[in-house]
Short mmCIF file of C-alpha atoms in Angstrom, two decimals:
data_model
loop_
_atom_site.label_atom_id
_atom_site.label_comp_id
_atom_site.label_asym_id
_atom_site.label_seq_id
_atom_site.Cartn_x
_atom_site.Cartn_y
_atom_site.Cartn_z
CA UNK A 5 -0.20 -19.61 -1.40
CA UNK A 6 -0.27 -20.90 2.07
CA UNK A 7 -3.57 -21.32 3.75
CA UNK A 8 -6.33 -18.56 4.04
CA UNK A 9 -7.05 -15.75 1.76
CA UNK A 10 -5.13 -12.12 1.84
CA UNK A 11 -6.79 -9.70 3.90
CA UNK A 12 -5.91 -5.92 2.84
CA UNK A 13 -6.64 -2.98 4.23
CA UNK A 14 -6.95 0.51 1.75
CA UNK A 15 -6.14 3.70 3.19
CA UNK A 16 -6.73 7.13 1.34
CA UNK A 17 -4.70 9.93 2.62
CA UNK A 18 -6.65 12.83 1.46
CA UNK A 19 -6.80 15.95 3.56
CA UNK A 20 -9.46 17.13 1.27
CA UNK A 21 -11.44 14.19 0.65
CA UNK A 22 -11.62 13.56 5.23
CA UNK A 23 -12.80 16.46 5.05
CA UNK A 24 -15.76 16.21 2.69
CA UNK A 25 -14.71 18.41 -0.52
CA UNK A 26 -14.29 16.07 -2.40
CA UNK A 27 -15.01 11.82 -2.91
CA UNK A 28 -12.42 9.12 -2.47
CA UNK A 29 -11.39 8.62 -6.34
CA UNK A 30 -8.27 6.59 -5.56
CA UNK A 31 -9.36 4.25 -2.67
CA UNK A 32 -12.41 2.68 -4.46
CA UNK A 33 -9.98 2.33 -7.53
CA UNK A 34 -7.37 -0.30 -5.19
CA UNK A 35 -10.05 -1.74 -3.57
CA UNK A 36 -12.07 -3.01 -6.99
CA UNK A 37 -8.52 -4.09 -8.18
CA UNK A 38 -8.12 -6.25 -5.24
CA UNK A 39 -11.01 -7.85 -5.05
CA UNK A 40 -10.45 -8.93 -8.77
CA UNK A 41 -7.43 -10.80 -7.34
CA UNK A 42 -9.54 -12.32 -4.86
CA UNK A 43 -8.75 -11.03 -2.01
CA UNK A 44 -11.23 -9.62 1.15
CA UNK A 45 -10.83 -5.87 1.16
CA UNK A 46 -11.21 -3.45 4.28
CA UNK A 47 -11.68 -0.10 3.74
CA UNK A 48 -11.31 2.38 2.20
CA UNK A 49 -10.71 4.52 5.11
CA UNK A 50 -10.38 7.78 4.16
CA UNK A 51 -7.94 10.02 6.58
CA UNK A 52 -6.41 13.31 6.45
CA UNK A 53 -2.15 12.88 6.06
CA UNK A 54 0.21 12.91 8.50
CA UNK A 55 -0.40 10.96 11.55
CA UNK A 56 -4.16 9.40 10.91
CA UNK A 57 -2.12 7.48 8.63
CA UNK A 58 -0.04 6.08 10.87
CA UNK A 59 -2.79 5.80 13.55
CA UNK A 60 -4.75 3.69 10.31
CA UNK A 61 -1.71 1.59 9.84
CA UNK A 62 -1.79 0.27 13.11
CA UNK A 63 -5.27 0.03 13.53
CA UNK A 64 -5.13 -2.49 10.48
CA UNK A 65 -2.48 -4.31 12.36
CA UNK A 66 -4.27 -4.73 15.26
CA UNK A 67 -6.96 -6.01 13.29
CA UNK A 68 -4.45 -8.18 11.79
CA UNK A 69 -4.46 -7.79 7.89
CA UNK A 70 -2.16 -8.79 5.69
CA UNK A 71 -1.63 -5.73 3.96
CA UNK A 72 -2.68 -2.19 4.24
CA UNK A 73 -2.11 -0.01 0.37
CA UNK A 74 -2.17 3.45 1.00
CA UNK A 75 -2.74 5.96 -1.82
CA UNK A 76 -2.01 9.69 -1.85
CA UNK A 77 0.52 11.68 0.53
CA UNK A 78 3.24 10.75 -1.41
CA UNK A 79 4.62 13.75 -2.96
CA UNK A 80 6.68 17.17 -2.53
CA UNK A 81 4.13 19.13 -1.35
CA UNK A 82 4.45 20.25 2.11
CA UNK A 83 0.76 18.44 3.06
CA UNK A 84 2.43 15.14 2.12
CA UNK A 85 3.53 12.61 4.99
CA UNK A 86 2.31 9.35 4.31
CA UNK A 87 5.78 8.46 4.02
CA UNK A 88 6.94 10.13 7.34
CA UNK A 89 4.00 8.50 8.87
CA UNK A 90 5.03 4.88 7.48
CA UNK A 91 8.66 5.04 8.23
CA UNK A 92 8.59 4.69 11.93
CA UNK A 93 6.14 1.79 11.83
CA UNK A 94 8.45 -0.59 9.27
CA UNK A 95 10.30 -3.40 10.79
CA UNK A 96 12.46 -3.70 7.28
CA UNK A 97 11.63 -2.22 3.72
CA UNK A 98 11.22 -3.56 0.56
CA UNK A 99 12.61 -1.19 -1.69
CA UNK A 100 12.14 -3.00 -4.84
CA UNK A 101 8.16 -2.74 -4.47
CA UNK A 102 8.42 0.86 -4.50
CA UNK A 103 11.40 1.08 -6.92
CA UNK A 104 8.99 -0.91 -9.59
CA UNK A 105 5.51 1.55 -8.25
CA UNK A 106 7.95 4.54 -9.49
CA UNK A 107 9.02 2.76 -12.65
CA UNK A 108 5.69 1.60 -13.98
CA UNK A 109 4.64 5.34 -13.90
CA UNK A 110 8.02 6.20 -15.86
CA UNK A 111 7.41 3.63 -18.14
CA UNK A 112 4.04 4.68 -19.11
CA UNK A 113 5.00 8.45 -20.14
CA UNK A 114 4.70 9.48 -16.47
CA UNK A 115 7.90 11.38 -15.89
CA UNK A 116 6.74 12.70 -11.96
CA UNK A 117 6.50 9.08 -11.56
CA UNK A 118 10.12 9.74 -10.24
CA UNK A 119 9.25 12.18 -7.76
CA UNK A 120 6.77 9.66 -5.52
CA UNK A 121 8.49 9.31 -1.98
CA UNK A 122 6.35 5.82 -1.20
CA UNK A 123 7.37 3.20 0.48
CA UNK A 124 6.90 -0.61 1.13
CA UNK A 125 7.47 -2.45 3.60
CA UNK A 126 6.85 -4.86 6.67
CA UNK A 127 5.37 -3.84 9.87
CA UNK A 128 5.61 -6.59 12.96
CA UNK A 129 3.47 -6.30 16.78
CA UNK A 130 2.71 -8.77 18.49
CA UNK A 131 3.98 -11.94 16.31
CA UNK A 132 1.66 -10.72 13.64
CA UNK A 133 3.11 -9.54 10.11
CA UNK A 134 1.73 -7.42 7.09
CA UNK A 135 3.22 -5.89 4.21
CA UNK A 136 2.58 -1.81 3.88
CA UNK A 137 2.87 -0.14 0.40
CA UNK A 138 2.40 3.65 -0.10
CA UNK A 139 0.74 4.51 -3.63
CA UNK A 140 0.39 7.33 -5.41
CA UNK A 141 -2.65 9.63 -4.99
CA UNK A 142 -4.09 9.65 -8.48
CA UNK A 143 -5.85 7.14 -10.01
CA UNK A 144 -3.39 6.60 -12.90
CA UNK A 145 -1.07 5.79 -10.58
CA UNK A 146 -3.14 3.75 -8.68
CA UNK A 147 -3.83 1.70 -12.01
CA UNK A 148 0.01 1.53 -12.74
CA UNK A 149 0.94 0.57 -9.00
CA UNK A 150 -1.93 -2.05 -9.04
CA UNK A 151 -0.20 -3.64 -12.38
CA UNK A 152 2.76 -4.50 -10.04
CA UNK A 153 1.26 -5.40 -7.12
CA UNK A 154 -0.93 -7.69 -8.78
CA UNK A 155 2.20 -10.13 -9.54
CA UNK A 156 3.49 -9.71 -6.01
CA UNK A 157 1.62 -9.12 -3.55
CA UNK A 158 -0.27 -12.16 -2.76
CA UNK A 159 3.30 -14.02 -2.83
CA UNK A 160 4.95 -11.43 -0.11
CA UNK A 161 2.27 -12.27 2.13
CA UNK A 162 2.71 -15.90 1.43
CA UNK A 163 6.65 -15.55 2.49
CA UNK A 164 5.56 -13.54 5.54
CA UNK A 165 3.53 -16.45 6.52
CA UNK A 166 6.63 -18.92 6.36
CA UNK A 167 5.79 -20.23 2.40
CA UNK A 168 8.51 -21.13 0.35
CA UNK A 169 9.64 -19.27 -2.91
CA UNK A 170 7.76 -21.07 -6.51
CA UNK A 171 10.24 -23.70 -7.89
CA UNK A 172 10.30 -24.17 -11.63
CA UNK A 173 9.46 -27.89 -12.43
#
């Protein structure tokens, strides 16, 4: 890891949960997990879907983190956007990180694993960089997505900052 410790920013797209129904239950969930890692957490901000998720994103990139998780939004229903309101902001995606997300559910017995729309990604402004991954909305996929980010995140926001790829002795 290059210099400096990973910053990461956890949004909750919850129309219900903004509005004060209901508690956070994913948000907390990501944040624990990535403190466990080690890294400094900001958030959870908790946001209806649709466009406060975008306007979160960017907030979080202007306060320069170097990644922003978002959980819930991600489904069929016709409330959920997060992934319209992450499209417009990526620079490139990184399909791999969300092709994994969907197969971790799968593999664990989750079948509407399949049917997440997340993304991942990188968003750019102003020479800064961060990595943006859309999670699931419940907290079992939460868990599951944490399991893979857990073995790459920190290293995609080493590469972002210019490190080099791990070379086997």
């Amino acid at each position: 890891m290059s210099e400096g410790g990973v910053r990461v920013a956890v949004v909750t797209a919850s129309n219900r949960a903004a509005a004060g129904v209901y508690p956070d239950r994913s948000g907390p969930v990501i944040a624990e997990r990535l403190r466990a890692m080690g890294c400094a957490v900001v958030g959870p901000w908790v946001v209806p879907d649709g466009e406060p998720v975008a306007e979160a994103i960017r907030r979080a990139l202007g306060e320069r983190v170097d990644a922003v998780l978002t959980t819930g939004g991600t489904g069929l229903t016709p409330q959920d956007r997060t992934p319209e309101a992450t499209r417009p902001l990526l620079s490139f995606e990184i399909p791999g990180i969300a092709e994994a997300l969907r197969e971790a559910g799968r593999e664990k017995g989750v079948p509407t694993a399949v049917l997440s729309r997340g993304l991942a990604g990188v968003v750019e402004a102003d020479g800064h960089r961060m990595v943006v991954v859309n999670l699931p909305g419940s907290r079992g996929g939460v868990k599951d997505g944490m399991d893979v980010l857990e073995s790459v995140l920190v290293h995609a926001v080493d590469q972002l900052r210019g490190g080099d790829h791990v070379r086997p002795e």
